[in-house]
Amino acid sequence: MGADREDVVVYWRPGCPYCMKLRLQLRVVGLPRTEVNIWQDPEAAAYVRSVADGNETVPTVRVGGTALVNPSLRRLLKTVKANARRTA
């Protein structure tokens, strides 16, 4: 896929079914990523609020400089691919 772990950051929190689904899908496709629990990282929670209209909506994913709030796997993979082309 061309992504490095630093290129893709998944912000999540325990108990979020959407987070569990996306994280499982990413594990299955083998996408390198960093996962950050926003309940354990105040800076991460602040970042999520800054891109989600003041809400702590998760999963939120950062791909390079692009933020995706509650993305589908398909949308996320398309964004990763586009980011890889831009940075190549």
GROMACS .gro file of C-alpha atoms in nm:
model
   88
    1MET     CA    1   0.000   0.000   0.000
    2GLY     CA    2   0.300   0.228   0.038
    3ALA     CA    3   0.214   0.369   0.380
    4ASP     CA    4   0.447   0.396   0.675
    5ARG     CA    5   0.323   0.362   1.031
    6GLU     CA    6   0.382   0.736   1.084
    7ASP     CA    7   0.171   0.824   0.779
    8VAL     CA    8  -0.152   0.680   0.921
    9VAL     CA    9  -0.271   0.755   1.275
   10VAL     CA   10  -0.597   0.606   1.401
   11TYR     CA   11  -0.752   0.790   1.696
   12TRP     CA   12  -0.988   0.568   1.894
   13ARG     CA   13  -1.135   0.507   2.238
   14PRO     CA   14  -1.239   0.195   2.430
   15GLY     CA   15  -1.599   0.084   2.387
   16CYS     CA   16  -1.643   0.246   2.045
   17PRO     CA   17  -1.792  -0.014   1.808
   18TYR     CA   18  -1.697   0.190   1.500
   19CYS     CA   19  -1.338   0.200   1.622
   20MET     CA   20  -1.331  -0.174   1.684
   21LYS     CA   21  -1.468  -0.242   1.335
   22LEU     CA   22  -1.219  -0.013   1.157
   23ARG     CA   23  -0.922  -0.136   1.360
   24LEU     CA   24  -1.011  -0.498   1.280
   25GLN     CA   25  -1.047  -0.416   0.910
   26LEU     CA   26  -0.707  -0.244   0.911
   27ARG     CA   27  -0.552  -0.544   1.083
   28VAL     CA   28  -0.699  -0.775   0.816
   29VAL     CA   29  -0.566  -0.565   0.525
   30GLY     CA   30  -0.231  -0.519   0.702
   31LEU     CA   31  -0.214  -0.140   0.680
   32PRO     CA   32   0.077  -0.003   0.889
   33ARG     CA   33  -0.054   0.254   1.135
   34THR     CA   34  -0.019   0.408   1.476
   35GLU     CA   35  -0.321   0.375   1.705
   36VAL     CA   36  -0.382   0.636   1.975
   37ASN     CA   37  -0.638   0.607   2.255
   38ILE     CA   38  -0.780   0.958   2.299
   39TRP     CA   39  -0.878   0.882   2.659
   40GLN     CA   40  -0.510   0.832   2.745
   41ASP     CA   41  -0.366   1.116   2.535
   42PRO     CA   42  -0.507   1.467   2.593
   43GLU     CA   43  -0.319   1.607   2.292
   44ALA     CA   44  -0.475   1.342   2.069
   45ALA     CA   45  -0.820   1.424   2.206
   46ALA     CA   46  -0.757   1.792   2.133
   47TYR     CA   47  -0.653   1.707   1.777
   48VAL     CA   48  -0.971   1.505   1.722
   49ARG     CA   49  -1.184   1.793   1.854
   50SER     CA   50  -1.000   2.032   1.621
   51VAL     CA   51  -1.097   1.833   1.311
   52ALA     CA   52  -1.440   1.710   1.425
   53ASP     CA   53  -1.624   2.036   1.495
   54GLY     CA   54  -1.533   2.033   1.863
   55ASN     CA   55  -1.648   1.674   1.918
   56GLU     CA   56  -1.446   1.370   2.014
   57THR     CA   57  -1.579   1.170   1.719
   58VAL     CA   58  -1.388   0.847   1.669
   59PRO     CA   59  -1.253   0.679   1.481
   60THR     CA   60  -1.073   0.975   1.335
   61VAL     CA   61  -0.779   0.897   1.110
   62ARG     CA   62  -0.493   1.123   1.001
   63VAL     CA   63  -0.331   1.031   0.671
   64GLY     CA   64  -0.040   1.265   0.613
   65GLY     CA   65  -0.206   1.607   0.647
   66THR     CA   66  -0.560   1.484   0.582
   67ALA     CA   67  -0.809   1.415   0.862
   68LEU     CA   68  -1.092   1.165   0.810
   69VAL     CA   69  -1.372   1.153   1.066
   70ASN     CA   70  -1.538   0.810   1.095
   71PRO     CA   71  -1.420   0.698   0.751
   72SER     CA   72  -1.516   0.379   0.575
   73LEU     CA   73  -1.232   0.138   0.503
   74ARG     CA   74  -1.270   0.213   0.132
   75ARG     CA   75  -1.241   0.589   0.181
   76LEU     CA   76  -0.941   0.546   0.410
   77LEU     CA   77  -0.756   0.320   0.166
   78LYS     CA   78  -0.825   0.561  -0.123
   79THR     CA   79  -0.683   0.847   0.085
   80VAL     CA   80  -0.374   0.642   0.178
   81LYS     CA   81  -0.315   0.561  -0.189
   82ALA     CA   82  -0.356   0.926  -0.295
   83ASN     CA   83  -0.121   1.039  -0.016
   84ALA     CA   84   0.142   0.784  -0.123
   85ARG     CA   85   0.133   0.922  -0.479
   86ARG     CA   86   0.171   1.280  -0.353
   87THR     CA   87   0.469   1.197  -0.134
   88ALA     CA   88   0.645   0.966  -0.381
   0.00000   0.00000   0.00000
